[in-house]
Amino acid sequence: MAAVQGGLVDADEDKDIKTEASNDSWGNNNANDGRLLSPSPGSSASAGSNKSAAGASEEQQTLLAVLQFLRKNKLTESVEILRREAGLPEDSLEPKGAESSGAGSGGASGGVDLEGGDASSLLSRVTASSTAGAQAPTKGPIQSAAWLTDKLSHHSASCPTAKLTHSAGEDQPDVNVVLSAYSQQGDPALYEVYYSGLKRFIESVLDCHRAELSQVFYPLFVHMYLELVYNNHESEAKAFFEKFSGDQECYYEDDLRVLSSLTKKEHMRGNETLLDFRTSKFVLRISRDSYQLLKRHLQERQNNQIWNIIQEHLYIDIFDGMPRSKSQIDAMSGSLAGEAKREANKAKVYYGLLKEPEIELPLDDEDEEAENEEGKPKKKKPKKDSLGSKSKKQDPNAPSQNRIPLPELKDSDKLDKIMYMKEATKRIRLGPDNLPSICFYSFLNAYQGLTAVDFTDDSSLIAGGFADSTVRVWSVTPKKLRKVKSAADLNLIDKESDDVLERIMDEKTASESKILCGHSGPVYGISFSPDRNYLLSSSEDGTVRLWSLQTFTCLVGYKGHNYPVWDTQFSPHGYYFVSGGHDRVARLWATDHYQPLRMFSGHLADVTCTRFHPNSNYVATGSSDRTIRLWDVLNGNCVRIFTGHKGPIHALAFSPNGKFLASGATDGRVLLWDIGHGLMVGELKGHTDTIYSLRFSRDGEILASGSMDNTVRLWDATKAFDDLETDDFTAATGHIHLQDNSQELLLGTYMTKSTPVIHLHFTRRNLLLAAGAYNP
Amino acid sequence: MADREERRFAEISRESVKFMAESTGVELGDDVAGLLAEDVCYRLREATQSSSQFMRHAKRRKLTVEDFNRALHWSNVEAICGYGAQDTLPFRSAKEGELFFIEDRDINLVELALATNIPKGCAETMVRVNVSYMDGKGNLEPQGTVPSAVQSLSDDLLKYYQQITRAILGEDPHLMKVALLDLQSNAKIAALLPYFVYVISGVKSVSHDLEQLNRLLHMVKSLVQNPYLYLGSYIRSLVSSVMYCILEPLAASINPLNDHWTLRDYAALLLSHIFWTHGDLVSGLYHQILVSLQKVLSDPVRPLCSHYGAVVGLHALGWKAVERVLFPHLPAYWANLQAVLDDYSVSNAQVKADGHKVYGAILVAVERLLKMKALSLSQQSDGGSSGQTGFAGGSICYRVSSPGLSPPPEPLSEATLGIASHLQAGGAGCPLEEWTPVPLPAMYCELYSFFGDSLAVRFSTGPGDARKEPPGPTSNPDTTRKMPQLTANLNISPRHDGSPRTDPTPPSLAATGSGRSLTRSCSSSSSVQRSRSSSRSGQRSAGLSRDVFPKARFTSSQTGPPAFSFLIGGRQMGLRCQGRRPFQTNFAPTPPLSAVPPRAYAHKLPVIGRVGKPVRRWACSHYSLHLPL
C-alpha cells in the first residue's frame, strides 16, 4: 500500500543519468558517488523534483486526522514526531493544509533534522522526488491505518534524535489507538464458555465443513486472549490459554509462544506481534455454505462476543463452491495473518522475459580457431536460434521492453553477453539422468562467522559477508584481484594505447583476496552487480553499501532502513537494487540515487530475503510473517501474496523463464509457486533444517536447495511443473490439490561435512557451486 | 512469582529481584519485587525472542551473547558487557545457602598488557574448493574420495597427518600408543582418511620389517575402531592390506627368527574384527576374500606360511567359512601337508616346522567348527522341539538321514549369521567349489581320520554331561564306540610352575600361559596337538623320533606314568623372549589306540598323529610350535 508513485523518476531523467554513468570512466563515477556520499539538505532538496503526489490525498487525510487527534490530547511530542516523520509542514495541521504537498518518507528527514530551526521550511521542500507515499488505488482506509501504525511503530528509527529524547512515551498514543478496540468489556468468565460452545458446534458439523470452520479457532483464540489480557483479567487469560492453546495447529506454535509470555496490559504496548494481529485482519477463506452455517449458529445463540470479533478482526473471504479439505487448507495457511485474499492475487503479472538485445556477434576468428574448427558452424546455429526465436515473437506475458527504464548496454556488457552465449552453447543439459557435478567452496577459518555469500554470474569471483562487519572478495580464477592505480600514476599512462585497461591496474596490489571494511555490524546480504564492477552489502548497521571492485573502496552508503538490513540484491540488468530489513519494508534503489525509488511496505514482519524477477519488473520478498509478496517495480503495488510457509522465509529463487518462484523457509520445506496464476504448485519436503539457498539450473530443469542441515538436494523441477493439471488453474477458486510427490521429485541428497550450505550457484555451463563455512 | 503452578519459561523469582536490589542498596517491598520480577521475565523473553532472528540471519544454530546484545541494542537497552567469551562460563553453586553464580575470574589487565607472549593471530580466512560430487553420482562415496590432486588439506590437518604418521611409524612406543589412541577417537580426521589408507597400503613396501607391518596393522585397527569415520569403500583397501599381511610370504619370514606368525595371527584377528564391525560396507567382499583364501590354500606352490595364513584367515572369518572352504579342501590338502610332515630330513626341518604350524592352525579351526556346529545343532534341536523350525525331531532326525541333505537352518543366535548370509548370497555362480553340507558326525569322523586322538582329546574333557548324544548306531556304526562326547567346553587350567608335571592329573587339559587370553585357547590347543603328534610319532616310529627331535634339550629319565606332561619350548621363546616360561601341557592318555578303526584316510595319517606308547622323556618341541604371545 505504500506504493510510492510520486517518486517515479521519469524515463527521460533516468536515461540521462544512466547514459552518464555508462559513459563515465570509473573516475567520474567515483566523483559522482562521492557527491552522493555527502548529502547535504540543500542538495537533496534541490535534487528532489517537486512533484505533487498524485492520489495521495486520501492517505493524507487520515494522517492529518490522526495528528489532530493527538494534538487534541495534548500529545505534542508525538505530533511533532509524526509530523516530521511524514514530512508535513507545521501549518499542515490547519484544515486547509490538507492539500499541501505529498507525504515524504522518513528516509530523508533524519538528515534534515540536524538543521534545527530551519527544519520545517526545508521539510516542506523535501517533498520527495523519490519517497512520497502514495495511495495504491486498491487499498482501503484500513490499510492506510495499518500503514500509519507501521510508520508510527518505526518512527523512532527514522529520527534518531527523537528516539533518544522521547523513547519512553513514544509508543503510547498509537498503541492505545490500536488497542482500544479491545476495551469492550464482556464477562471474562464467559469467554471459555463461548469458545468451547463454538468448539462443540464446529465439532458437530458435517465433516466437509468442519475443516473450514476450524480455521476460525486460531484467530478467535488469539483475539479473545488479547481481550482478556487487555482488560486486566490475567488469571482468566492464563486459564483460557491453558485450556485451548493445545487445540491450535502446530504451525502456530511460535506465535503462541510469544503470546503466552504476554500476560499484562502494559506488555501489550510495543509488542510487534500483537500489533500485527490488531492492525491486519486475519484472512480466512471459507466456502459460502460453511460460512452460512457459522453465521446461523452464532446468531441463534446470540453469541455477540464471538460475532463481534469475527466482524472486527477477521476478514472472511467467501467463495462459492466445494468446501476445501483439511490438507488443502493446511497447505495454504500458516502465515501470520491468515491466507491471502483472493483478489490480492488477481492483478496481471508480466512474468515473461524481456527480449534479449540483439548483438551482432563479432567474428573473432582467432578464438574460434583456437577452440576447434569443426565446432564453428555448429556453435552458431543455436545462437541464432535462441536469439531469433526470442526476437521474432514477443512473449505475450512479457512486459514491454521499456516498462521499467533499464540501462543501456555498454560495450563491456555486450562482450560479456557474447561470452555468456558462448558458454551457453557448452552448457550441459541437465535432467534426472544427468545430474550436475557439485563443487563445494568451503570457507575455512571463518571464526568471525560467515553470514552471506555471493558468486558473480560468470563464477569468477566469490564474496563473503562476515559477522565481524567485513566483506571479503576472492578470485576463484588464477586471475588475481588488482586495484586501479592512484590518480597521480594514472596521469602517467598512455591513454591512447590499446591495453589501457590493463595499464591502469596496479600490479603491486595483486592478491587472491581483498577485504572491504566499512560496515559497523554483521553483513547479512551481499550481491555482485551483473557487470562485476560493483558489490552491494547490507548490514546490521542499517545501511547498504556499494563497493567498487576496481578500487576496492566503498562508493556509497545507502541509508534509509535504520534497522538491520537482512538482504539486498542487484537487478539482473544492473543499476537497480532492492533491500529489505527489520523495518518490514523493502526498498528499491538505483545506484546513483541515495534515496530509495520505491518502498514496498505491507509485510507484517521483517523482510528476510529479497529477489529480483529475471525481467527486473518485479521484486519478490520473503518475510518472517511467513508470506511471500511480489511487488511491481513500476508502481510499487503488491501484486501477489503467497501464503503456505510455516516459518520465516529465508530463500527465494525465480525460475529462469520467469514463470515460477521457489521459496524455502525455516520449516525445511520448499514451496513452488506459479506467478501468473498466483498459486502454489508444489511442495518439496526433505530438508530437516532452514533452507538458506535455492537456485534453478540455467535451463530450469533442476532446482537445487541448500540447507542448514548440511545437505544439498536436487529436485526435478521440470517434472514438478509439468505435473500440474491445467484444469486447476482455470478453476477460479484456485484451490489446487497437491499430491505429495516429494520423494519422486528428489533427485539426490548430497552431504557436506559439518558445513551448512548457505549459497548455491549454477555456473553458465551448469556446474553447481555450493558455499558454506566449515564449522567443526 | 505469585502463581507457580505452571512454568513455561525460566522465571526470576521475587527473592532474586530483592537480592539484586539490595546489592545496589535499595529496599523493595514484596509486591513491588513481585511486579518487577514478572516484568523482568517478560522483557527477557521478549529480548530472547527477538535475538533469535539475529541468530537465524547469521546462519547459525547457536544463540550467542552477541545476538542477545544486538536485540537489546535495537530495543534501546544497553548491551551487557563481559560475556562475549566463546566458551561457556561455568555455573556454580555456593554451598552455604542456595546461591548460584557464574564463575568470572578477574583478569589482570596490567599483566595481560605487559605479557611477552603475544598471541598469534588466528589463521587467515580462506576459501577452498573441492569437487564434491561428480555428475551427481558421488553420493555413494564419502566426500573423502575426492581425487587427492583436487583436494587440498588445511595446514592443521596436514600437520596432524605428519605428526601421527611419524609417531606411529617412529621409535617411541609411548608416542605410538598416544597416536593410535587419538586415531581411534578423533572425530575430525575424515579428510585424512584417504591419506591414512594410502600409508597403510604401504605394507607391501615394508614386508621385510615385521615391526613396521605390525604398526601399520595397529593403524588399521585404530581407523576401524574410530566411530566417527565412515570407511565406505576404503574398507576394501584396508582389507587388502590386512590380507597382504595374512597371506603373503613376507620377506621377513625368510628368516626363521622373525616372528611372522604373530603378525599373521594378529592380522587375522583384525580381519575378523573388520568383518564384525564393518562387514556390511562392501557387499561381496566377504565372498571375494573366501575365494582368495581358497586359492591360496589350494596352491601347493605357495609356502606353508601362506597356507597358515589362509587357515587362520578362514578361522577368523568364522566357523562357517571353515566349514565351507577349509573342510571340503582338507582331504586334498592333507596329502601335501603329510608329505611335509613325513619328511624327516634335516634340510626339511624348517619346512616341517612350518608344517606343524599349519597342522596346529587347522586343528584349532576344525575344533571350533565342530563345536560351533554342535552348538548350532543343539540349539536348532531346541528350537525344533518347540515347533518353530521345520525340523521336527531336530538333530536326531537330521543325523539319521544321510549326508547330502539340505543344510541345517542358520541358528539365529549364531553371531556370524550376517557374514554367512553374505557367503550364501554370493554362492551362486561363484568359483567356490560345489559344497554340500556334511552332517556333524560324518564331519567328525572324517576329521578324526586326519587328526586322530589329538582331535578327540579336545572334546573328551568337558565337565558337564554331553549336551548331544553321539550319532545313532544306524548311521555310523563303526564310530559309535570311539566317538567322544562333543562338548563346547574347553577346560583350561593354567599352570604356573615351569617344572615338568609328573603327577597324574585327571583327564584334563592344562596349559600354562602368561600370554594374552585371546590366544590362550589357541596356544593350549596347539600344544595339545603338538604333544599328541610327537608322542604318536614316538610310538609309531621310535627309531625316527630321535631324528624328529634332534634338538631336544630334555632327555627323559623317567619311565612312563599313565599321565604325562609335555613341555613345549618354542624357539621364539628361547631366542627372543629370554626368561619367559616355556609352555607346559599335561594330559592323560586317551582311549586305547586299538579302538581306532580303519578309516579311509587312515593310511594317510601322519605318524605324529597317534598316541599309544607312553613317552619316556620330556620332549621339547623346539622348532615346531609358535605360541602367539
CSV table of C-alpha atoms in Angstrom, one decimal, chain A residues 182-195 224 227-229 231-233 236-237 240 303-306 308-309:
chain,number,residue,atom,x,y,z
A,182,TYR,CA,-10.1,-4.5,22.9
A,183,SER,CA,-11.7,-2.3,25.5
A,184,GLN,CA,-15.1,-3.8,25.0
A,185,GLN,CA,-16.0,-5.5,28.2
A,186,GLY,CA,-17.6,-8.9,28.4
A,187,ASP,CA,-17.8,-11.1,31.3
A,188,PRO,CA,-14.3,-12.7,31.4
A,189,ALA,CA,-15.7,-15.9,32.9
A,190,LEU,CA,-17.9,-16.4,29.8
A,191,TYR,CA,-15.0,-16.4,27.3
A,192,GLU,CA,-14.3,-20.0,27.9
A,193,VAL,CA,-17.9,-20.8,27.6
A,194,TYR,CA,-18.2,-19.0,24.3
A,195,TYR,CA,-15.1,-20.6,22.9
A,224,MET,CA,-10.2,-13.5,22.9
A,227,GLU,CA,-9.1,-9.0,25.0
A,228,LEU,CA,-8.8,-10.8,28.4
A,229,VAL,CA,-5.3,-9.5,28.8
A,231,ASN,CA,-8.9,-5.9,30.3
A,232,ASN,CA,-6.6,-7.0,33.1
A,233,HIS,CA,-8.1,-10.4,33.6
A,236,GLU,CA,-8.7,-15.8,33.3
A,237,ALA,CA,-6.4,-15.1,30.4
A,240,PHE,CA,-8.1,-19.6,28.8
A,303,ASN,CA,-23.2,-15.1,20.7
A,304,ASN,CA,-22.3,-11.5,20.2
A,305,GLN,CA,-18.9,-11.7,21.7
A,306,ILE,CA,-17.6,-14.0,19.1
A,308,ASN,CA,-18.0,-9.1,17.2
A,309,ILE,CA,-14.6,-10.5,17.0
